[in-house]
Coordinates of C-alpha atoms in Angstrom, one line a residue:
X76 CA 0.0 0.0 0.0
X77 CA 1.1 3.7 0.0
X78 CA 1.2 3.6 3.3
X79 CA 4.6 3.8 4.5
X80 CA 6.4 3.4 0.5
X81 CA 8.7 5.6 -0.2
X82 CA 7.7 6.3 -4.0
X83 CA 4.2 5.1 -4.1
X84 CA 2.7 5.2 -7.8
X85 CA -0.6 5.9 -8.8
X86 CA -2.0 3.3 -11.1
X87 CA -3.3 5.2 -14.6
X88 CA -7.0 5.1 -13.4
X89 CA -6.5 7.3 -10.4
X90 CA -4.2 10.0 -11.6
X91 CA -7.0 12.3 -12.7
X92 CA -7.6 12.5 -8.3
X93 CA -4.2 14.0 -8.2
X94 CA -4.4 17.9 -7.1
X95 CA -3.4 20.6 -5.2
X96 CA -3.9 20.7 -1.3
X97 CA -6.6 22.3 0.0
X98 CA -5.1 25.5 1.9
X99 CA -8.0 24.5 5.4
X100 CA -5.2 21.4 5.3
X101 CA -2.3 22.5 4.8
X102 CA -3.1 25.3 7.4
X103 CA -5.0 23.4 10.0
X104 CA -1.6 21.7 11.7
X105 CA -3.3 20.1 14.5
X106 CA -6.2 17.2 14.2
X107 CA -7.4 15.1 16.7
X108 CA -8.0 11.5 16.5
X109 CA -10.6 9.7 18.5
X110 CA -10.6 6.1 18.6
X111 CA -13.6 4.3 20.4
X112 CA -15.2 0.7 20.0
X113 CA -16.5 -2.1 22.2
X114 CA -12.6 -2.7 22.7
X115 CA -13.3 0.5 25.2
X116 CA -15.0 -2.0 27.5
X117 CA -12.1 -3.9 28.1
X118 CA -9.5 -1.5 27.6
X119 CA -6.2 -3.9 28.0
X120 CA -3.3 -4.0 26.1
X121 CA 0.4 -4.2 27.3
X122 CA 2.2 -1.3 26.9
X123 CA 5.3 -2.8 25.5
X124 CA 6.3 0.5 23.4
X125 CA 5.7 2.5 20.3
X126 CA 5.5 1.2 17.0
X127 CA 8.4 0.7 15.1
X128 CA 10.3 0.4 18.4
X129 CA 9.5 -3.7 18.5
X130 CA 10.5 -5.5 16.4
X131 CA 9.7 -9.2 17.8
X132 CA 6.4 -10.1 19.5
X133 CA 4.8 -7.3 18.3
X134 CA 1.4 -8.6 17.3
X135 CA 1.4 -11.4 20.6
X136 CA 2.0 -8.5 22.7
X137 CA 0.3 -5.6 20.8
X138 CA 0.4 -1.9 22.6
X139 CA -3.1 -1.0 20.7
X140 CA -5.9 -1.5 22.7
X141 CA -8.1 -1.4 20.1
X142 CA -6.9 -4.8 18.4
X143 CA -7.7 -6.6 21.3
X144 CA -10.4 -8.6 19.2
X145 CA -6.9 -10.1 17.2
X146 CA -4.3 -10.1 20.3
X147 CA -6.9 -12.5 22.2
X148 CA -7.3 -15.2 19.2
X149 CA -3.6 -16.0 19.8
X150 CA -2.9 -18.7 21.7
X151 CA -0.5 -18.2 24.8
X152 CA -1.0 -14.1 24.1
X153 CA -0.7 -12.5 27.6
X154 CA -4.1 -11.0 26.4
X155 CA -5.8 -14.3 25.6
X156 CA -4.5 -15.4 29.2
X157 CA -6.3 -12.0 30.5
X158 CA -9.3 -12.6 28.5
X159 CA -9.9 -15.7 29.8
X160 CA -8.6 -14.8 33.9
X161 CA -11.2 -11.9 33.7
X162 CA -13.9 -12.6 31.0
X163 CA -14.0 -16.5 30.7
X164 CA -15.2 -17.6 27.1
X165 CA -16.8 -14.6 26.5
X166 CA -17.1 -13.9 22.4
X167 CA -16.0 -10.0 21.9
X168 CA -19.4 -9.3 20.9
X169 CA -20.5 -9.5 24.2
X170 CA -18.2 -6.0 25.4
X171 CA -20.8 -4.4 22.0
X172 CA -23.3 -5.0 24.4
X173 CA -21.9 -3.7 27.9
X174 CA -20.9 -0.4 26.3
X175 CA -22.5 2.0 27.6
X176 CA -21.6 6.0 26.9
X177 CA -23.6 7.2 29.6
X178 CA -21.2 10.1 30.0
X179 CA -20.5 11.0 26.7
X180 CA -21.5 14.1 25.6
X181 CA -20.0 15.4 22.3
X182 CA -20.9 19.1 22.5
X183 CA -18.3 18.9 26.1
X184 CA -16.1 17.1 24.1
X185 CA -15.6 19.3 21.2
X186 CA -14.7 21.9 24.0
X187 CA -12.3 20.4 25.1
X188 CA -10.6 19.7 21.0
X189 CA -11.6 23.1 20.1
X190 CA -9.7 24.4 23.1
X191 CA -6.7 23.0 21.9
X192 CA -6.4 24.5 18.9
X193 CA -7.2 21.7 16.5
X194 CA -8.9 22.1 13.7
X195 CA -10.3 18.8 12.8
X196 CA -11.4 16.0 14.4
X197 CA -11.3 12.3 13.1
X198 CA -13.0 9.4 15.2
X199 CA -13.6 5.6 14.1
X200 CA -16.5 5.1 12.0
X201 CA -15.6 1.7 11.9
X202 CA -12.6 -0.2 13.0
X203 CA -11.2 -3.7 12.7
X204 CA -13.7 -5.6 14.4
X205 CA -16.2 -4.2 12.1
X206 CA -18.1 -2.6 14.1
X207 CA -19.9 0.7 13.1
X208 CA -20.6 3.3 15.7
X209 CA -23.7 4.5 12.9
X210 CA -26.2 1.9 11.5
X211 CA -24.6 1.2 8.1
X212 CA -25.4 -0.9 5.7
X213 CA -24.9 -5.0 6.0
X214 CA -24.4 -4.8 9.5
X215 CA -27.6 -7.0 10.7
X216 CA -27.9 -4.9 13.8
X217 CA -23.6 -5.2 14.7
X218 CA -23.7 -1.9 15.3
X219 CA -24.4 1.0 17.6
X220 CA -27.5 2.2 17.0
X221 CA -29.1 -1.4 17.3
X222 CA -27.0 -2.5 20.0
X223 CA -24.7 -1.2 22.6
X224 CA -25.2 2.3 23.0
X225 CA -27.8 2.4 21.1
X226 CA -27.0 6.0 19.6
X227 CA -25.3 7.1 16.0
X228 CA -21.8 8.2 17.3
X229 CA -20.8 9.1 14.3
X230 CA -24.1 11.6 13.9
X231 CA -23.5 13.0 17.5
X232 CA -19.6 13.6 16.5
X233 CA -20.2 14.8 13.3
X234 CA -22.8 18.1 14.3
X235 CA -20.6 18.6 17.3
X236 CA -17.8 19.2 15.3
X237 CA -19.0 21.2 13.1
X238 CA -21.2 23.5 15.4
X239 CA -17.6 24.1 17.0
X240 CA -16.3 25.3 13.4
X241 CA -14.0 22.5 12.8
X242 CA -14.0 20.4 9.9
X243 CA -15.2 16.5 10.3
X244 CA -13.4 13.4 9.4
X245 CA -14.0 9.9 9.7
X246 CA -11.9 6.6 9.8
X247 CA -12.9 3.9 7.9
X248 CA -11.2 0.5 8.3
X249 CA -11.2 -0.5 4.6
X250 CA -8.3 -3.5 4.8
X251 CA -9.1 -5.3 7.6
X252 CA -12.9 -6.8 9.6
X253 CA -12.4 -9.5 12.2
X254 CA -16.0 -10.2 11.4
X255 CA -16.9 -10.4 8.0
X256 CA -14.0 -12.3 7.8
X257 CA -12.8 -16.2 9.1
X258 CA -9.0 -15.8 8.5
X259 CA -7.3 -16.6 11.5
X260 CA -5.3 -14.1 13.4
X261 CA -3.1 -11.8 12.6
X262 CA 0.8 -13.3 14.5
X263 CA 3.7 -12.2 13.9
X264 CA 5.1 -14.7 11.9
X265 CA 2.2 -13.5 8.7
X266 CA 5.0 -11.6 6.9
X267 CA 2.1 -9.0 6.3
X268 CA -1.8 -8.7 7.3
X269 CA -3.9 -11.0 6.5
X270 CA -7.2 -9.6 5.0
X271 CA -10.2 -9.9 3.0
X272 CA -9.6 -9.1 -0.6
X273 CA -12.3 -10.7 -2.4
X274 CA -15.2 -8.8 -4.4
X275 CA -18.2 -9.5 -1.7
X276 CA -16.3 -7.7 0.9
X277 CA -15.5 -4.7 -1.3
X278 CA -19.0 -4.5 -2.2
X279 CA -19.8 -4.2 1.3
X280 CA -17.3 -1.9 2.1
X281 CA -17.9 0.2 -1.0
X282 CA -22.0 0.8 0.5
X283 CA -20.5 1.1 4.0
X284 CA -18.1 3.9 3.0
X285 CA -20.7 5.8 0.6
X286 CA -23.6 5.9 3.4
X287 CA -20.7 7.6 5.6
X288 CA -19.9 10.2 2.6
X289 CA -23.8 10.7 1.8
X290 CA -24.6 11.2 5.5
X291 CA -22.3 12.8 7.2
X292 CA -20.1 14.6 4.7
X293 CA -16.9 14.4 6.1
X294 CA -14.1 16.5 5.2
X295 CA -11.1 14.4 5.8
X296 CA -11.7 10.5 4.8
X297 CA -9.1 8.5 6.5
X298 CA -8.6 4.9 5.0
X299 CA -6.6 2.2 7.0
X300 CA -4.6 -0.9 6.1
X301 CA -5.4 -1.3 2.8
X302 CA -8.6 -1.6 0.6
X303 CA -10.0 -5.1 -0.7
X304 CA -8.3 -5.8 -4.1
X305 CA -11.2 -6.7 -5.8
X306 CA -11.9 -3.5 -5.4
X307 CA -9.0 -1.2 -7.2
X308 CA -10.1 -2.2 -11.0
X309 CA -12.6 0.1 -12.3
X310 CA -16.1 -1.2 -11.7
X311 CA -19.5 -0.6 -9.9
X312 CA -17.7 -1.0 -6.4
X313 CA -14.8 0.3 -7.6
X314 CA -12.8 2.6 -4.8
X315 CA -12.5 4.9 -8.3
X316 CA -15.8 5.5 -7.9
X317 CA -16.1 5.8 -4.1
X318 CA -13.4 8.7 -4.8
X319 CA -15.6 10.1 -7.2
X320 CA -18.3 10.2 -5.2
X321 CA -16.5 11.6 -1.9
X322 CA -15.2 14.4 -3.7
X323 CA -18.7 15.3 -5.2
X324 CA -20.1 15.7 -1.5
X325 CA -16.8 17.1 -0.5
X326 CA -14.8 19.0 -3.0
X327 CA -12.6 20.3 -0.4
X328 CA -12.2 16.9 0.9
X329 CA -8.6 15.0 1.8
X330 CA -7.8 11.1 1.6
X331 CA -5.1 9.7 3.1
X332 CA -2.4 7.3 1.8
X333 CA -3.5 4.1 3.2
X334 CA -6.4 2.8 0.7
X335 CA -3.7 0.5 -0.8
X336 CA -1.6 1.6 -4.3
X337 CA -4.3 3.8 -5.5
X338 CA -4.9 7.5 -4.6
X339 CA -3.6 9.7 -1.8
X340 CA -3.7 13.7 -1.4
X341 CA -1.4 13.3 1.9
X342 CA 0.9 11.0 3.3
X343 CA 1.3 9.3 6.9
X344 CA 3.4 7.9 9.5
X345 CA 2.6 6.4 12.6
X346 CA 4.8 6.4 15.6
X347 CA 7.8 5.0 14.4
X348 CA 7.0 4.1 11.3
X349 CA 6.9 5.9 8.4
X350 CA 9.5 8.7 8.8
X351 CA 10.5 8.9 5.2
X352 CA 7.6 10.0 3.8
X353 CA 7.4 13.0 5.8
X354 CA 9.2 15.0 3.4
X355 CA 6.1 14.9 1.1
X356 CA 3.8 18.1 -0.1
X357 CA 1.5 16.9 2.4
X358 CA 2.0 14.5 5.6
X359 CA 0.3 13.9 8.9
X360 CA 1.8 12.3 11.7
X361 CA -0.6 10.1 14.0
X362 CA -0.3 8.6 17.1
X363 CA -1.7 8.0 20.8
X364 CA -1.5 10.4 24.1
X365 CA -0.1 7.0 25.3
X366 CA 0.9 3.5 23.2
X367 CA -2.2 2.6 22.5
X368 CA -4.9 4.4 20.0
X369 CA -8.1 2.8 22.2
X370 CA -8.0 3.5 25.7
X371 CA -5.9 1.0 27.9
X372 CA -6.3 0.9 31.3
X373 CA -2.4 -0.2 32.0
X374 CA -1.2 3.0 30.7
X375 CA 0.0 5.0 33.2
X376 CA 2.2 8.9 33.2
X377 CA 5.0 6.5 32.0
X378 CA 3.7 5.6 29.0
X379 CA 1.5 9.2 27.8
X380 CA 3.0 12.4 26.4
X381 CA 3.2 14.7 29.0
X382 CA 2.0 18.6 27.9
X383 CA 5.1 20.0 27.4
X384 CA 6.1 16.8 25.2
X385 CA 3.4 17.5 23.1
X386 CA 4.4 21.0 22.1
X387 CA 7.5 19.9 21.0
X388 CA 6.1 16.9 19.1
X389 CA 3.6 19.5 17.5
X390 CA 6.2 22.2 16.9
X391 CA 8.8 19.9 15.5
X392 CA 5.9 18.3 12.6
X393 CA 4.9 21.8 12.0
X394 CA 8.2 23.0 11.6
X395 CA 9.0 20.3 9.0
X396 CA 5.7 20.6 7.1
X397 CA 3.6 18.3 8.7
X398 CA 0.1 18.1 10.3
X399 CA 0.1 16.3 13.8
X400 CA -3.2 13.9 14.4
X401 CA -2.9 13.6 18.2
X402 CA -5.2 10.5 19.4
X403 CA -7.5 9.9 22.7
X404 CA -9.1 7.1 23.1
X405 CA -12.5 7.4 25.3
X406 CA -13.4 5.2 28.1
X407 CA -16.2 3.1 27.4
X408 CA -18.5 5.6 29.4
X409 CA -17.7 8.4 27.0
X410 CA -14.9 10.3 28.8
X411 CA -11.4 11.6 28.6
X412 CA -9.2 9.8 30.8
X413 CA -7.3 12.5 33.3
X414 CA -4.1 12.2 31.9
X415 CA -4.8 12.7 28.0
X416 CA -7.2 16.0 29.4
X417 CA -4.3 17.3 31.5
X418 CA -2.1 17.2 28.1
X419 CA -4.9 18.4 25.7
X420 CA -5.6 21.3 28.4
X421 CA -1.7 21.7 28.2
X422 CA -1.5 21.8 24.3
X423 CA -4.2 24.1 24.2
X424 CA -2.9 26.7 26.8
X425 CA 0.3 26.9 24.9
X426 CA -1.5 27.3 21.4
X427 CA -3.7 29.9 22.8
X428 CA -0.1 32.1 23.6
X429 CA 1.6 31.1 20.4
X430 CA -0.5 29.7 17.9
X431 CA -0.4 32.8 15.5
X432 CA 3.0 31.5 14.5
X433 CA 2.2 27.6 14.3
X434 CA -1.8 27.9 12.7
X435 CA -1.4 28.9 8.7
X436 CA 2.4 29.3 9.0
X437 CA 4.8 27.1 6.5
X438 CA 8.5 25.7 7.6
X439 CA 11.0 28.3 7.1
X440 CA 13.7 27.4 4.9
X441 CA 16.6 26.4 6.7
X442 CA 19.3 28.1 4.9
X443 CA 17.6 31.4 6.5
X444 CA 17.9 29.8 10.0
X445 CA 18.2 26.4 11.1
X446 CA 16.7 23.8 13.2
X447 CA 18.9 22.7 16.2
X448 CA 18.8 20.4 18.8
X449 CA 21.4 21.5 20.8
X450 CA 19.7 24.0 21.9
X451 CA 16.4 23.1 20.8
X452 CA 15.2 25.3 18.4
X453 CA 12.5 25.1 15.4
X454 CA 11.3 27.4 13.1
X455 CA 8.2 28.6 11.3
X456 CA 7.6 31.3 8.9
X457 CA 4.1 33.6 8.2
X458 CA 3.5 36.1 5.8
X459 CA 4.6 37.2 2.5
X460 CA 6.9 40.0 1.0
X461 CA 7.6 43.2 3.4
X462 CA 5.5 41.1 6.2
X463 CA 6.9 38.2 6.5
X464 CA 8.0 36.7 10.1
X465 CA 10.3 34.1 11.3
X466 CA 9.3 32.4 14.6
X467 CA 11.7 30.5 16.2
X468 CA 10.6 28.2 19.2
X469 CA 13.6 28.2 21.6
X470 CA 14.0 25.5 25.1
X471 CA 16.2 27.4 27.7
X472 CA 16.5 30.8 29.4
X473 CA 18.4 33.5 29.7
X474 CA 21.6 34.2 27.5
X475 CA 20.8 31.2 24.0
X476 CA 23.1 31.2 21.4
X477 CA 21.1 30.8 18.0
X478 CA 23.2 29.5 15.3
X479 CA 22.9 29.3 11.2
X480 CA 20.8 32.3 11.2
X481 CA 21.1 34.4 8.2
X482 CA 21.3 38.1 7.8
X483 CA 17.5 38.2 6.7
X484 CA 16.4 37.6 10.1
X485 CA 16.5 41.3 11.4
X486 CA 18.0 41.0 15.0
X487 CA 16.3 44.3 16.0
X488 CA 13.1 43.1 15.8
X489 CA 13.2 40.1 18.2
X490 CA 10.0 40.1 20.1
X491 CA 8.3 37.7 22.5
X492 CA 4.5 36.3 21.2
X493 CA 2.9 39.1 23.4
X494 CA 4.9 41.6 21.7
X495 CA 7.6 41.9 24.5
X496 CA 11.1 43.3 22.6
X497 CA 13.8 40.4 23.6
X498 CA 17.3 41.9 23.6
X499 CA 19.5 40.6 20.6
X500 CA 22.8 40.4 19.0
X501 CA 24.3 39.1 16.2
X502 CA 28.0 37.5 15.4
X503 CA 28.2 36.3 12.0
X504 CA 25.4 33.9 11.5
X505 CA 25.0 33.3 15.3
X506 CA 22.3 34.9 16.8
X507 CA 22.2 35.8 20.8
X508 CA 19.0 36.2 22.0
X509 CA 18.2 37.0 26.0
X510 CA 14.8 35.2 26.9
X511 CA 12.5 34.9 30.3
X512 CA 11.7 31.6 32.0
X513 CA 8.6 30.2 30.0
X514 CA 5.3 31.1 31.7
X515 CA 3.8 28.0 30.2
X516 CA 7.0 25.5 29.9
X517 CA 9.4 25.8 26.7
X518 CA 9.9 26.1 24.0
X519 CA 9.8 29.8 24.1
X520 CA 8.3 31.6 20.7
X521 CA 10.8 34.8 19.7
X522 CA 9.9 36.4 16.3
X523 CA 11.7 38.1 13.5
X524 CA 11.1 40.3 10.7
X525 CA 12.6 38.6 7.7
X526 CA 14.3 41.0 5.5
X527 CA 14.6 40.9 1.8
X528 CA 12.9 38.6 -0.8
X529 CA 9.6 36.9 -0.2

């Protein structure tokens, strides 16, 4: 799939998709991800690490909550052993039925993403275990409106979000369904996933996908793991067509990389994985507050991105181009665990003070000023012409020595994001800059008038 490939290549059929970037994209910078399903109800998954840091046991031992529904079919997982301590034989239908959202409200919840800063939002429509969290088509009643919570999640997300005046995406798990499905799990010694390919599953993915794009409109459609091969020729259920028919409803609308070999308008890594593509027009980085995309229960302040790490994972994407889709996973009541609030709250604070120079700005090239890590330092650039600015997120206090910074940055207009003037010099290409201890943790924003050309 495109996923991951360094040089992906569209297949003739698909190259008319190819286009320019919406702007809303390429200036939103900050998504969030919500991932939510019966797995919820159990919530367990060992937090081994993050992936692309394992490279044995991976699937035996998965970190993702949210695959518990594979991780419990293999025999001798510590999860199956769990499963079985805590739930007996239990089929994973049964946690469909014990979810109950009784605290879920999606007006407090987009709140709490607006407040961030975000700009989008993204939750599961439908994930591995094929479940939908609306009544789409072919489900026989596996699905949240029959069962469950009986309410259309996606409905309730989707008006939320957009009364809050962000755009709405939705995931789609196109490659793999536990359920339609009888292969047998997903181990590590697969050389690759396992997962249906053949023309009745991408007929019913096909109508699944469409009643999402007909309904709710979503800007941002957000394959995963592939799409059924049966499926990529031209054809009645052809994803060709499901293209065609997302960008009639949404002709502002974005696809990811991840609907196999066929059409993408930006790439993605995960964790880990997927570094090299971030170099690309367009990328998004997506991953948990913790290791896990659905909530786990064994996560603890070891294992989730504190507030300040989250700045500097957001500022570093940004800085290189990238878009950051930052993940919670809701308990199965419907609420934010404490520690991914306390780091969204945290995000958001520091966005509220900076933000002007992250939101709609574009990486500064570095032969103007350049990243470091010793200091830390990023940069950004906004504006155009006799306006434009160079922001430079600095970690540390006091006397910081800024080095391979060009001429163009005018040293006399160094200014803190509240319009404070910060005292600066300049030797050579080394810029000194005197800054306060951080009000809100580092990095520090300091900005510069950029003289000369655009």
């Amino acid at each position: 799939m495109a996923m991951f490939h360094d040089e992906p290549v569209r297949p003739e059929p698909y190259r008319r998709f190819a286009r320019p970037i919406p702007s809303w994209f390429s200036d939103a910078k900050l998504g969030v991800f919500v991932h939510w399903g019966p797995y919820s109800v159990p919530a367990w998954a060992e937090p081994i690490g993050e992936l692309g840091s394992i490279q044995e046991g991976w699937y035996a031992h998965n970190p993702y909550a949210e695959w518990y529904a594979n991780t419990i079919r293999i025999p001798g997982s510590p999860a199956a052993e769990h499963h079985r301590d805590t739930y007996g034989d239990a089929p994973y239908d049964d946690f469909l039925d014990a979810w109950h959202p009784d605290r879920f409200d999606a007006e407090e919840l987009l709140a709490l993403v607006a407040g961030t800063g975000a700009r989008y939002l993204v939750p599961t429509a439908k994930h591995h275990d094929g479940v939908t969290l609306w009544d789409a088509p072919h489900t026989h009643g596996r699905d949240t409106v029959t069962r469950g919570p009986h309410r259309d999640l996606v409905g309730e997300l989707a008006r939320a979000t957009r009364a809050a005046g962000l755009r709405f995406g939705a995931y789609y798990s196109g490659g793999l369904d536990w359920h339609v499905s009888d292969l047998p799990p997903i181990v590590e010694d697969t050389h690759g996933f396992l997962r249906p390919v053949d023309a009745g599953y991408a007929g019913y993915a096909y109508d699944q996908v469409v009643d999402l794009v007909d309904r709710y409109r979503p800007d941002v459609l957000w394959g995963d793991i592939d799409w059924p091969d049966a499926g990529k020729p031209s054809g009645p259920f052809s994803l060709e067509r499901l293209f065609d028919r997302f960008y009639a409803a949404a002709p502002e609308g974005v696809v990811n990389d991840r609907w196999g070999e066929t059409h993408w308008d930006f790439r993605t890594s995960e964790y880990q994985l997927g570094g090299q593509v971030e170099g690309a027009t367009a990328w998004e980085h997506c991953r948990g507050i913790g290791l896990s995309f659905g909530h786990n229960t064994l996560e603890d302040e070891s294992h989730t991105l504190s507030g300040p790490d989250a700045v500097r994972l957001f500022v570093d994407i940004v800085a290189r181009g990238g878009n950051l889709l930052l993940n919670l996973g809701l308990t199965a009541m419907g609420e934010v665990p404490p520690l991914q609030r306390r780091t969204l709250e945290h995000l958001g604070a520091w966005n509220a003070v900076n933000g002007d120079a992250v939101f709609g700005s574009r990486p500064l090239d570095p032969a103007i000023a350049a990243p470091s890590d010793s200091p830390w330092v990023r940069w950004t650039r906004s504006g155009d012409g006799a306006g434009a600015t160079a922001h430079a997120f600095v970690e540390g206090a006091g006397s910081v020595r800024l080095k391979g910074v060009s001429s163009r940055v005018d040293a006399h207009t160094a200014h803190l994001a509240d319009g404070t003037a910060v005292a600066a010099s300049r030797a050579g290409d080394t810029l000194v800059v005197t800054l306060p201890v951080a009000t809100l943790d580092e990095p520090v924003l300091v900005s510069f008038s950029l003289l000369g050309g655009d």
